[in-house]
């Protein structure tokens, strides 16, 4: 298992987990390797890994290593 | 009167009333207000994903066919602002960004130094920045020179409902601007939205005034009508201001002229 920080919480993911796996874990949605929801629609989520945005096109090929810090964000109500 | 779409960079804004989505917990009440406002562009904030976000405002806006305008609310520095904008672009697939860099949480006033630097960097990165700023005409010009696609001066501090505290400054900003001016923040009543347009603003952004009104749907309609009235009024050409009265009824043929009373 690999332990990473997601939105300030420690999360255990399988070894060689990628950003896609982290997003699927956090959102509870099944994702294609392209980062799109299997059930259709738009995900509306973005990821920063150690302070750098990871484009959706690179989610599947970005493998996580222990101790890395992920921010997974989405749109919420706001002025 | 036909109201033409407003060009903000490459984006075409249909309704001149931009709405915010904060300040209301009841999503169905928010939906009714948004529909009644006729808005076609509505702000959202970017925050950490939480399980409660599932029936999100994003999917609601998508269902209503309303475009999203992500903001950088909560940012104090250039670095956080640029990262938030990049995340918003990635998550929501839009180049539009409402740049909002505040100085402190008590006044929520914009930090114009950080705002200017953030605007320059976001332009370099291909964003279309709509920039929240103070009502300082000199700063508004600097933001435009830095590449702001629209400048959004405040009428009064966020959430105060105090209206347009310095109409002269707003008018001066509008008269010199080469990009659209959107009045942002401070509006409390519909008359103030009409005034913003009469002063030369191209559009108005309203959040708390609607979402925290006693009847958000009714206030949303009032705002829509006020913006429309403002556009009519601005186009109609108001009379010049005078120091003394100017009668509109004829001066001749008055019965009981004043001299007879003496």
mmCIF file of C-alpha atoms in Angstrom:
data_model
loop_
_atom_site.group_PDB
_atom_site.id
_atom_site.type_symbol
_atom_site.label_atom_id
_atom_site.label_comp_id
_atom_site.label_asym_id
_atom_site.label_seq_id
_atom_site.Cartn_x
_atom_site.Cartn_y
_atom_site.Cartn_z
ATOM 1 C CA UNK A 1 0.000 0.000 0.000
ATOM 2 C CA UNK A 2 1.022 3.579 -0.596
ATOM 3 C CA UNK A 3 0.073 6.274 1.877
ATOM 4 C CA UNK A 4 -0.600 9.705 0.422
ATOM 5 C CA UNK A 5 -2.225 12.883 1.695
ATOM 6 C CA UNK A 6 -5.497 13.761 -0.046
ATOM 7 C CA UNK A 7 -7.094 17.050 0.978
ATOM 8 C CA UNK A 8 -5.195 16.923 4.270
ATOM 9 C CA UNK A 9 -6.188 13.364 5.165
ATOM 10 C CA UNK A 10 -3.993 10.254 5.063
ATOM 11 C CA UNK A 11 -5.268 7.792 2.480
ATOM 12 C CA UNK A 12 -4.006 4.268 1.741
ATOM 13 C CA UNK A 13 -3.985 3.363 -1.940
ATOM 14 C CA UNK A 14 -2.747 0.184 -3.666
ATOM 15 C CA UNK A 15 0.875 0.152 -4.798
ATOM 16 C CA UNK A 16 1.417 1.813 -8.172
ATOM 17 C CA UNK A 17 -1.828 3.721 -7.788
ATOM 18 C CA UNK A 18 -2.183 6.610 -10.193
ATOM 19 C CA UNK A 19 -3.958 9.949 -9.925
ATOM 20 C CA UNK A 20 -7.012 8.338 -11.578
ATOM 21 C CA UNK A 21 -7.199 5.874 -8.687
ATOM 22 C CA UNK A 22 -6.929 8.680 -6.138
ATOM 23 C CA UNK A 23 -9.718 10.660 -7.815
ATOM 24 C CA UNK A 24 -11.942 7.574 -8.105
ATOM 25 C CA UNK A 25 -11.314 6.824 -4.421
ATOM 26 C CA UNK A 26 -12.166 10.360 -3.325
ATOM 27 C CA UNK A 27 -15.201 10.942 -5.532
ATOM 28 C CA UNK A 28 -16.557 7.401 -5.254
ATOM 29 C CA UNK A 29 -17.052 7.281 -9.012
ATOM 30 C CA UNK A 30 -15.745 4.761 -11.464
ATOM 31 C CA UNK A 31 -13.456 6.437 -13.984
ATOM 32 C CA UNK A 32 -12.024 5.523 -17.352
ATOM 33 C CA UNK A 33 -8.256 5.736 -17.775
ATOM 34 C CA UNK A 34 -8.924 9.095 -19.480
ATOM 35 C CA UNK A 35 -10.392 10.336 -16.199
ATOM 36 C CA UNK A 36 -14.000 10.486 -17.402
ATOM 37 C CA UNK A 37 -16.864 9.085 -15.322
ATOM 38 C CA UNK A 38 -17.987 5.672 -16.583
ATOM 39 C CA UNK A 39 -21.612 6.676 -15.907
ATOM 40 C CA UNK A 40 -21.306 9.689 -18.218
ATOM 41 C CA UNK A 41 -21.451 13.416 -17.518
ATOM 42 C CA UNK A 42 -18.612 15.686 -16.563
ATOM 43 C CA UNK A 43 -16.578 15.101 -13.442
ATOM 44 C CA UNK A 44 -15.838 18.761 -12.704
ATOM 45 C CA UNK A 45 -12.769 17.905 -10.671
ATOM 46 C CA UNK A 46 -9.133 19.022 -10.843
ATOM 47 C CA UNK A 47 -6.011 17.747 -9.137
ATOM 48 C CA UNK A 48 -2.853 19.386 -7.856
ATOM 49 C CA UNK A 49 0.037 17.105 -6.905
ATOM 50 C CA UNK A 50 2.547 18.748 -4.573
ATOM 51 C CA UNK A 51 1.268 22.150 -5.675
ATOM 52 C CA UNK A 52 1.318 21.511 -9.434
ATOM 53 C CA UNK A 53 -1.809 20.932 -11.505
ATOM 54 C CA UNK A 54 -1.915 17.506 -13.145
ATOM 55 C CA UNK A 55 -3.876 17.744 -16.420
ATOM 56 C CA UNK A 56 -6.569 15.112 -16.768
ATOM 57 C CA UNK A 57 -4.698 13.683 -19.766
ATOM 58 C CA UNK A 58 -1.843 12.775 -17.409
ATOM 59 C CA UNK A 59 -3.858 11.332 -14.517
ATOM 60 C CA UNK A 60 -3.468 7.715 -15.642
ATOM 61 C CA UNK A 61 0.283 7.933 -16.236
ATOM 62 C CA UNK A 62 1.075 9.847 -13.044
ATOM 63 C CA UNK A 63 1.961 7.247 -10.452
ATOM 64 C CA UNK A 64 1.787 8.234 -6.800
ATOM 65 C CA UNK A 65 4.532 7.681 -4.299
ATOM 66 C CA UNK A 66 4.322 7.625 -0.534
ATOM 67 C CA UNK A 67 4.006 10.942 1.240
ATOM 68 C CA UNK A 68 2.842 12.917 -1.772
ATOM 69 C CA UNK A 69 0.286 15.631 -1.243
ATOM 70 C CA UNK A 70 -2.832 15.787 -3.422
ATOM 71 C CA UNK A 71 -5.466 18.461 -3.606
ATOM 72 C CA UNK A 72 -8.660 17.327 -5.303
ATOM 73 C CA UNK A 73 -10.994 20.247 -5.890
ATOM 74 C CA UNK A 74 -14.353 20.944 -7.450
ATOM 75 C CA UNK A 75 -16.801 23.792 -7.929
ATOM 76 C CA UNK A 76 -18.912 24.838 -4.952
ATOM 77 C CA UNK A 77 -21.343 27.686 -4.391
ATOM 78 C CA UNK A 78 -19.671 31.064 -4.223
ATOM 79 C CA UNK A 79 -19.956 34.702 -5.198
ATOM 80 C CA UNK B 1 -35.051 47.103 -27.394
ATOM 81 C CA UNK B 2 -32.631 44.505 -28.620
ATOM 82 C CA UNK B 3 -29.811 43.948 -26.124
ATOM 83 C CA UNK B 4 -26.727 42.779 -27.964
ATOM 84 C CA UNK B 5 -24.442 40.163 -26.451
ATOM 85 C CA UNK B 6 -21.409 41.601 -24.696
ATOM 86 C CA UNK B 7 -17.949 40.500 -25.824
ATOM 87 C CA UNK B 8 -15.592 39.727 -22.948
ATOM 88 C CA UNK B 9 -12.410 38.605 -24.664
ATOM 89 C CA UNK B 10 -13.571 35.784 -26.934
ATOM 90 C CA UNK B 11 -16.572 35.063 -24.716
ATOM 91 C CA UNK B 12 -20.051 36.257 -25.688
ATOM 92 C CA UNK B 13 -22.171 37.227 -22.666
ATOM 93 C CA UNK B 14 -25.903 37.023 -23.395
ATOM 94 C CA UNK B 15 -27.528 38.313 -20.207
ATOM 95 C CA UNK B 16 -26.027 41.425 -18.615
ATOM 96 C CA UNK B 17 -26.840 40.085 -15.158
ATOM 97 C CA UNK B 18 -24.105 37.811 -13.841
ATOM 98 C CA UNK B 19 -25.161 35.904 -10.759
ATOM 99 C CA UNK B 20 -23.340 34.465 -7.776
ATOM 100 C CA UNK B 21 -24.354 31.225 -6.092
ATOM 101 C CA UNK B 22 -23.102 31.786 -2.546
ATOM 102 C CA UNK B 23 -25.112 32.773 0.493
ATOM 103 C CA UNK B 24 -27.979 30.283 0.140
ATOM 104 C CA UNK B 25 -28.197 26.715 1.398
ATOM 105 C CA UNK B 26 -31.384 25.633 -0.351
ATOM 106 C CA UNK B 27 -30.269 24.525 -3.821
ATOM 107 C CA UNK B 28 -33.802 24.384 -5.224
ATOM 108 C CA UNK B 29 -34.406 27.978 -4.081
ATOM 109 C CA UNK B 30 -31.133 28.936 -5.748
ATOM 110 C CA UNK B 31 -32.219 27.228 -8.938
ATOM 111 C CA UNK B 32 -35.519 29.137 -9.008
ATOM 112 C CA UNK B 33 -33.698 32.435 -8.462
ATOM 113 C CA UNK B 34 -31.153 31.706 -11.196
ATOM 114 C CA UNK B 35 -33.870 30.834 -13.685
ATOM 115 C CA UNK B 36 -35.883 33.929 -12.794
ATOM 116 C CA UNK B 37 -32.814 36.165 -13.121
ATOM 117 C CA UNK B 38 -32.330 35.112 -16.739
ATOM 118 C CA UNK B 39 -28.597 34.873 -16.104
ATOM 119 C CA UNK B 40 -26.352 33.059 -18.571
ATOM 120 C CA UNK B 41 -23.137 33.268 -16.543
ATOM 121 C CA UNK B 42 -22.838 32.445 -12.870
ATOM 122 C CA UNK B 43 -19.936 32.301 -10.454
ATOM 123 C CA UNK B 44 -18.699 29.338 -8.471
ATOM 124 C CA UNK B 45 -15.805 28.923 -6.044
ATOM 125 C CA UNK B 46 -13.188 26.162 -6.103
ATOM 126 C CA UNK B 47 -12.866 24.083 -2.936
ATOM 127 C CA UNK B 48 -11.663 20.673 -1.822
ATOM 128 C CA UNK B 49 -13.908 17.835 -2.922
ATOM 129 C CA UNK B 50 -16.070 16.497 -0.132
ATOM 130 C CA UNK B 51 -18.643 13.695 -0.278
ATOM 131 C CA UNK B 52 -21.423 16.275 0.245
ATOM 132 C CA UNK B 53 -20.486 17.883 -3.055
ATOM 133 C CA UNK B 54 -22.102 15.103 -5.053
ATOM 134 C CA UNK B 55 -25.280 16.954 -5.997
ATOM 135 C CA UNK B 56 -23.127 19.881 -6.823
ATOM 136 C CA UNK B 57 -23.894 23.351 -8.028
ATOM 137 C CA UNK B 58 -21.792 22.543 -11.096
ATOM 138 C CA UNK B 59 -24.133 19.820 -12.298
ATOM 139 C CA UNK B 60 -27.100 22.081 -11.621
ATOM 140 C CA UNK B 61 -25.650 24.892 -13.746
ATOM 141 C CA UNK B 62 -24.814 22.401 -16.466
ATOM 142 C CA UNK B 63 -28.409 21.152 -16.428
ATOM 143 C CA UNK B 64 -29.754 24.727 -16.613
ATOM 144 C CA UNK B 65 -27.410 25.580 -19.492
ATOM 145 C CA UNK B 66 -25.774 28.386 -17.508
ATOM 146 C CA UNK B 67 -22.057 28.968 -18.116
ATOM 147 C CA UNK B 68 -19.763 28.876 -15.101
ATOM 148 C CA UNK B 69 -17.454 31.679 -14.053
ATOM 149 C CA UNK B 70 -15.036 30.235 -11.490
ATOM 150 C CA UNK B 71 -13.638 32.718 -9.010
ATOM 151 C CA UNK B 72 -10.481 32.763 -6.923
ATOM 152 C CA UNK B 73 -12.300 33.738 -3.726
ATOM 153 C CA UNK B 74 -10.259 33.045 -0.633
ATOM 154 C CA UNK B 75 -6.924 33.794 -2.311
ATOM 155 C CA UNK B 76 -4.571 36.332 -0.764
ATOM 156 C CA UNK B 77 -1.507 35.875 -2.958
ATOM 157 C CA UNK B 78 -0.565 35.714 -6.636
ATOM 158 C CA UNK B 79 0.641 32.128 -6.238
ATOM 159 C CA UNK B 80 -2.629 30.845 -4.746
ATOM 160 C CA UNK B 81 -4.647 32.789 -7.303
ATOM 161 C CA UNK B 82 -2.795 31.315 -10.282
ATOM 162 C CA UNK B 83 -3.020 27.757 -8.867
ATOM 163 C CA UNK B 84 -6.745 28.168 -8.177
ATOM 164 C CA UNK B 85 -7.309 29.485 -11.700
ATOM 165 C CA UNK B 86 -5.383 26.561 -13.204
ATOM 166 C CA UNK B 87 -7.440 24.095 -11.155
ATOM 167 C CA UNK B 88 -10.660 25.813 -12.208
ATOM 168 C CA UNK B 89 -9.712 25.679 -15.871
ATOM 169 C CA UNK B 90 -8.871 22.010 -15.585
ATOM 170 C CA UNK B 91 -12.007 21.097 -13.633
ATOM 171 C CA UNK B 92 -14.551 23.228 -15.472
ATOM 172 C CA UNK B 93 -13.008 23.480 -18.938
ATOM 173 C CA UNK B 94 -13.257 27.251 -19.223
ATOM 174 C CA UNK B 95 -10.658 29.984 -19.712
ATOM 175 C CA UNK B 96 -12.867 32.481 -17.897
ATOM 176 C CA UNK B 97 -11.700 33.357 -14.414
ATOM 177 C CA UNK B 98 -12.981 35.916 -11.944
ATOM 178 C CA UNK B 99 -9.781 37.141 -10.336
ATOM 179 C CA UNK B 100 -10.418 37.928 -6.704
ATOM 180 C CA UNK B 101 -7.423 38.556 -4.457
ATOM 181 C CA UNK B 102 -8.435 39.951 -1.123
ATOM 182 C CA UNK B 103 -6.349 41.904 1.350
ATOM 183 C CA UNK B 104 -7.915 40.739 4.600
ATOM 184 C CA UNK B 105 -10.948 38.851 5.802
ATOM 185 C CA UNK B 106 -12.483 41.745 7.696
ATOM 186 C CA UNK B 107 -12.991 44.144 4.786
ATOM 187 C CA UNK B 108 -12.703 41.600 1.945
ATOM 188 C CA UNK B 109 -11.347 44.524 -0.048
ATOM 189 C CA UNK B 110 -9.231 43.623 -3.075
ATOM 190 C CA UNK B 111 -5.456 43.712 -2.758
ATOM 191 C CA UNK B 112 -4.860 45.618 -5.984
ATOM 192 C CA UNK B 113 -1.080 45.051 -5.988
ATOM 193 C CA UNK B 114 -1.449 41.265 -5.926
ATOM 194 C CA UNK B 115 -4.443 41.510 -8.261
ATOM 195 C CA UNK B 116 -2.424 43.333 -10.921
ATOM 196 C CA UNK B 117 0.423 40.810 -10.792
ATOM 197 C CA UNK B 118 -2.027 37.875 -10.864
ATOM 198 C CA UNK B 119 -3.794 39.374 -13.878
ATOM 199 C CA UNK B 120 -0.514 39.654 -15.814
ATOM 200 C CA UNK B 121 0.389 36.037 -15.071
ATOM 201 C CA UNK B 122 -3.069 34.725 -15.944
ATOM 202 C CA UNK B 123 -3.055 36.565 -19.270
ATOM 203 C CA UNK B 124 0.336 34.983 -20.036
ATOM 204 C CA UNK B 125 -1.207 31.586 -19.299
ATOM 205 C CA UNK B 126 -4.052 32.125 -21.752
ATOM 206 C CA UNK B 127 -6.866 32.943 -19.342
ATOM 207 C CA UNK B 128 -9.688 35.435 -19.920
ATOM 208 C CA UNK B 129 -9.562 37.316 -16.614
ATOM 209 C CA UNK B 130 -12.527 39.281 -15.276
ATOM 210 C CA UNK B 131 -10.873 41.211 -12.514
ATOM 211 C CA UNK B 132 -12.493 42.225 -9.249
ATOM 212 C CA UNK B 133 -10.969 45.472 -8.056
ATOM 213 C CA UNK B 134 -11.525 48.605 -6.007
ATOM 214 C CA UNK B 135 -13.350 51.606 -7.460
ATOM 215 C CA UNK B 136 -10.036 53.333 -8.181
ATOM 216 C CA UNK B 137 -10.046 54.624 -11.791
ATOM 217 C CA UNK B 138 -6.234 54.573 -12.020
ATOM 218 C CA UNK B 139 -6.071 50.924 -10.965
ATOM 219 C CA UNK B 140 -8.860 50.000 -13.385
ATOM 220 C CA UNK B 141 -6.790 51.395 -16.265
ATOM 221 C CA UNK B 142 -3.681 49.533 -15.118
ATOM 222 C CA UNK B 143 -5.629 46.265 -15.023
ATOM 223 C CA UNK B 144 -6.887 46.860 -18.534
ATOM 224 C CA UNK B 145 -3.320 47.522 -19.715
ATOM 225 C CA UNK B 146 -2.257 44.280 -18.010
ATOM 226 C CA UNK B 147 -4.761 42.406 -20.183
ATOM 227 C CA UNK B 148 -7.923 42.178 -18.082
ATOM 228 C CA UNK B 149 -10.803 41.157 -20.366
ATOM 229 C CA UNK B 150 -13.189 43.002 -18.053
ATOM 230 C CA UNK B 151 -12.699 45.117 -14.956
ATOM 231 C CA UNK B 152 -15.088 44.610 -12.083
ATOM 232 C CA UNK B 153 -14.978 47.482 -9.609
ATOM 233 C CA UNK B 154 -16.866 47.159 -6.363
ATOM 234 C CA UNK B 155 -19.753 49.458 -5.562
ATOM 235 C CA UNK B 156 -19.249 48.776 -1.857
ATOM 236 C CA UNK B 157 -17.554 45.995 0.156
ATOM 237 C CA UNK B 158 -18.755 42.427 -0.523
ATOM 238 C CA UNK B 159 -22.048 41.529 1.110
ATOM 239 C CA UNK B 160 -22.745 44.981 2.559
ATOM 240 C CA UNK B 161 -25.627 45.951 0.291
ATOM 241 C CA UNK B 162 -24.514 49.576 0.585
ATOM 242 C CA UNK B 163 -24.909 50.170 -3.127
ATOM 243 C CA UNK B 164 -22.571 52.361 -5.157
ATOM 244 C CA UNK B 165 -20.682 54.461 -2.639
ATOM 245 C CA UNK B 166 -18.735 56.475 -5.216
ATOM 246 C CA UNK B 167 -20.801 56.863 -8.386
ATOM 247 C CA UNK B 168 -18.359 59.427 -9.728
ATOM 248 C CA UNK B 169 -15.510 56.920 -9.666
ATOM 249 C CA UNK B 170 -17.597 54.224 -11.347
ATOM 250 C CA UNK B 171 -18.622 56.693 -14.055
ATOM 251 C CA UNK B 172 -14.995 57.742 -14.572
ATOM 252 C CA UNK B 173 -13.855 54.115 -14.811
ATOM 253 C CA UNK B 174 -16.546 53.423 -17.417
ATOM 254 C CA UNK B 175 -15.835 56.547 -19.446
ATOM 255 C CA UNK B 176 -12.156 55.637 -19.876
ATOM 256 C CA UNK B 177 -12.415 51.860 -20.183
ATOM 257 C CA UNK B 178 -11.658 50.028 -23.410
ATOM 258 C CA UNK B 179 -12.940 46.742 -21.978
ATOM 259 C CA UNK B 180 -16.332 46.005 -20.410
ATOM 260 C CA UNK B 181 -16.877 47.244 -16.867
ATOM 261 C CA UNK B 182 -18.938 44.964 -14.638
ATOM 262 C CA UNK B 183 -20.154 46.369 -11.330
ATOM 263 C CA UNK B 184 -19.298 43.754 -8.731
ATOM 264 C CA UNK B 185 -20.114 43.694 -5.038
ATOM 265 C CA UNK B 186 -22.094 45.978 -2.806
ATOM 266 C CA UNK B 187 -25.471 45.942 -4.520
ATOM 267 C CA UNK B 188 -28.420 45.522 -2.164
ATOM 268 C CA UNK B 189 -31.447 46.704 -4.129
ATOM 269 C CA UNK B 190 -32.542 46.646 -7.747
ATOM 270 C CA UNK B 191 -32.335 50.437 -8.127
ATOM 271 C CA UNK B 192 -28.583 50.181 -7.539
ATOM 272 C CA UNK B 193 -28.208 47.688 -10.373
ATOM 273 C CA UNK B 194 -30.027 50.090 -12.695
ATOM 274 C CA UNK B 195 -27.774 52.920 -11.520
ATOM 275 C CA UNK B 196 -24.656 50.874 -12.294
ATOM 276 C CA UNK B 197 -25.749 50.487 -15.902
ATOM 277 C CA UNK B 198 -26.743 54.157 -16.139
ATOM 278 C CA UNK B 199 -23.251 55.100 -14.959
ATOM 279 C CA UNK B 200 -21.824 53.195 -17.918
ATOM 280 C CA UNK B 201 -21.287 49.653 -16.669
ATOM 281 C CA UNK B 202 -21.896 46.939 -19.268
ATOM 282 C CA UNK B 203 -23.127 44.350 -16.790
ATOM 283 C CA UNK B 204 -23.745 43.785 -13.104
ATOM 284 C CA UNK B 205 -22.749 40.911 -10.822
ATOM 285 C CA UNK B 206 -25.109 40.189 -7.961
ATOM 286 C CA UNK B 207 -24.844 37.474 -5.330
ATOM 287 C CA UNK B 208 -25.894 38.203 -1.731
ATOM 288 C CA UNK B 209 -28.490 40.779 -2.816
ATOM 289 C CA UNK B 210 -30.477 37.931 -4.332
ATOM 290 C CA UNK B 211 -29.442 34.846 -2.395
ATOM 291 C CA UNK B 212 -29.863 36.517 1.013
ATOM 292 C CA UNK B 213 -33.024 38.453 0.124
ATOM 293 C CA UNK B 214 -36.180 37.429 1.960
ATOM 294 C CA UNK B 215 -37.577 36.248 -1.370
ATOM 295 C CA UNK B 216 -34.625 35.379 -3.621
ATOM 296 C CA UNK B 217 -36.781 34.561 -6.646
ATOM 297 C CA UNK B 218 -38.633 37.882 -6.478
ATOM 298 C CA UNK B 219 -35.366 39.786 -6.032
ATOM 299 C CA UNK B 220 -33.812 37.909 -8.967
ATOM 300 C CA UNK B 221 -36.651 39.118 -11.168
ATOM 301 C CA UNK B 222 -36.270 42.655 -9.824
ATOM 302 C CA UNK B 223 -32.567 42.593 -10.676
ATOM 303 C CA UNK B 224 -33.244 41.330 -14.197
ATOM 304 C CA UNK B 225 -35.770 44.119 -14.788
ATOM 305 C CA UNK B 226 -33.486 46.723 -13.222
ATOM 306 C CA UNK B 227 -30.564 45.823 -15.459
ATOM 307 C CA UNK B 228 -32.868 45.951 -18.454
ATOM 308 C CA UNK B 229 -34.279 49.324 -17.321
ATOM 309 C CA UNK B 230 -30.741 50.602 -16.846
ATOM 310 C CA UNK B 231 -29.809 49.597 -20.390
ATOM 311 C CA UNK B 232 -32.890 51.358 -21.763
ATOM 312 C CA UNK B 233 -32.193 54.434 -19.663
ATOM 313 C CA UNK B 234 -28.520 54.612 -20.612
ATOM 314 C CA UNK B 235 -29.360 54.310 -24.286
ATOM 315 C CA UNK B 236 -32.189 56.867 -24.122
ATOM 316 C CA UNK B 237 -29.837 59.683 -23.123
ATOM 317 C CA UNK B 238 -30.681 61.433 -19.900
ATOM 318 C CA UNK B 239 -31.266 65.195 -19.576
ATOM 319 C CA UNK B 240 -28.330 67.288 -18.430
ATOM 320 C CA UNK B 241 -28.235 68.110 -14.734
ATOM 321 C CA UNK B 242 -29.114 71.749 -13.924
ATOM 322 C CA UNK B 243 -28.780 73.836 -10.814
ATOM 323 C CA UNK B 244 -32.149 75.546 -11.173
ATOM 324 C CA UNK B 245 -35.609 74.446 -12.191
ATOM 325 C CA UNK B 246 -36.733 74.475 -15.811
ATOM 326 C CA UNK B 247 -40.520 74.394 -16.236
ATOM 327 C CA UNK B 248 -41.916 72.006 -18.776
ATOM 328 C CA UNK B 249 -45.351 73.693 -18.835
ATOM 329 C CA UNK B 250 -45.761 76.949 -20.840
ATOM 330 C CA UNK B 251 -45.049 80.191 -18.961
ATOM 331 C CA UNK B 252 -47.754 82.028 -20.958
ATOM 332 C CA UNK B 253 -51.495 81.999 -20.251
ATOM 333 C CA UNK B 254 -51.256 81.244 -16.561
ATOM 334 C CA UNK B 255 -54.462 82.233 -14.744
ATOM 335 C CA UNK B 256 -54.130 84.501 -11.691
ATOM 336 C CA UNK B 257 -50.553 85.558 -12.520
ATOM 337 C CA UNK B 258 -48.421 86.204 -9.453
ATOM 338 C CA UNK B 259 -48.501 90.060 -9.843
ATOM 339 C CA UNK B 260 -52.317 90.060 -9.404
ATOM 340 C CA UNK B 261 -51.963 88.595 -5.951
ATOM 341 C CA UNK B 262 -50.128 91.628 -4.596
#
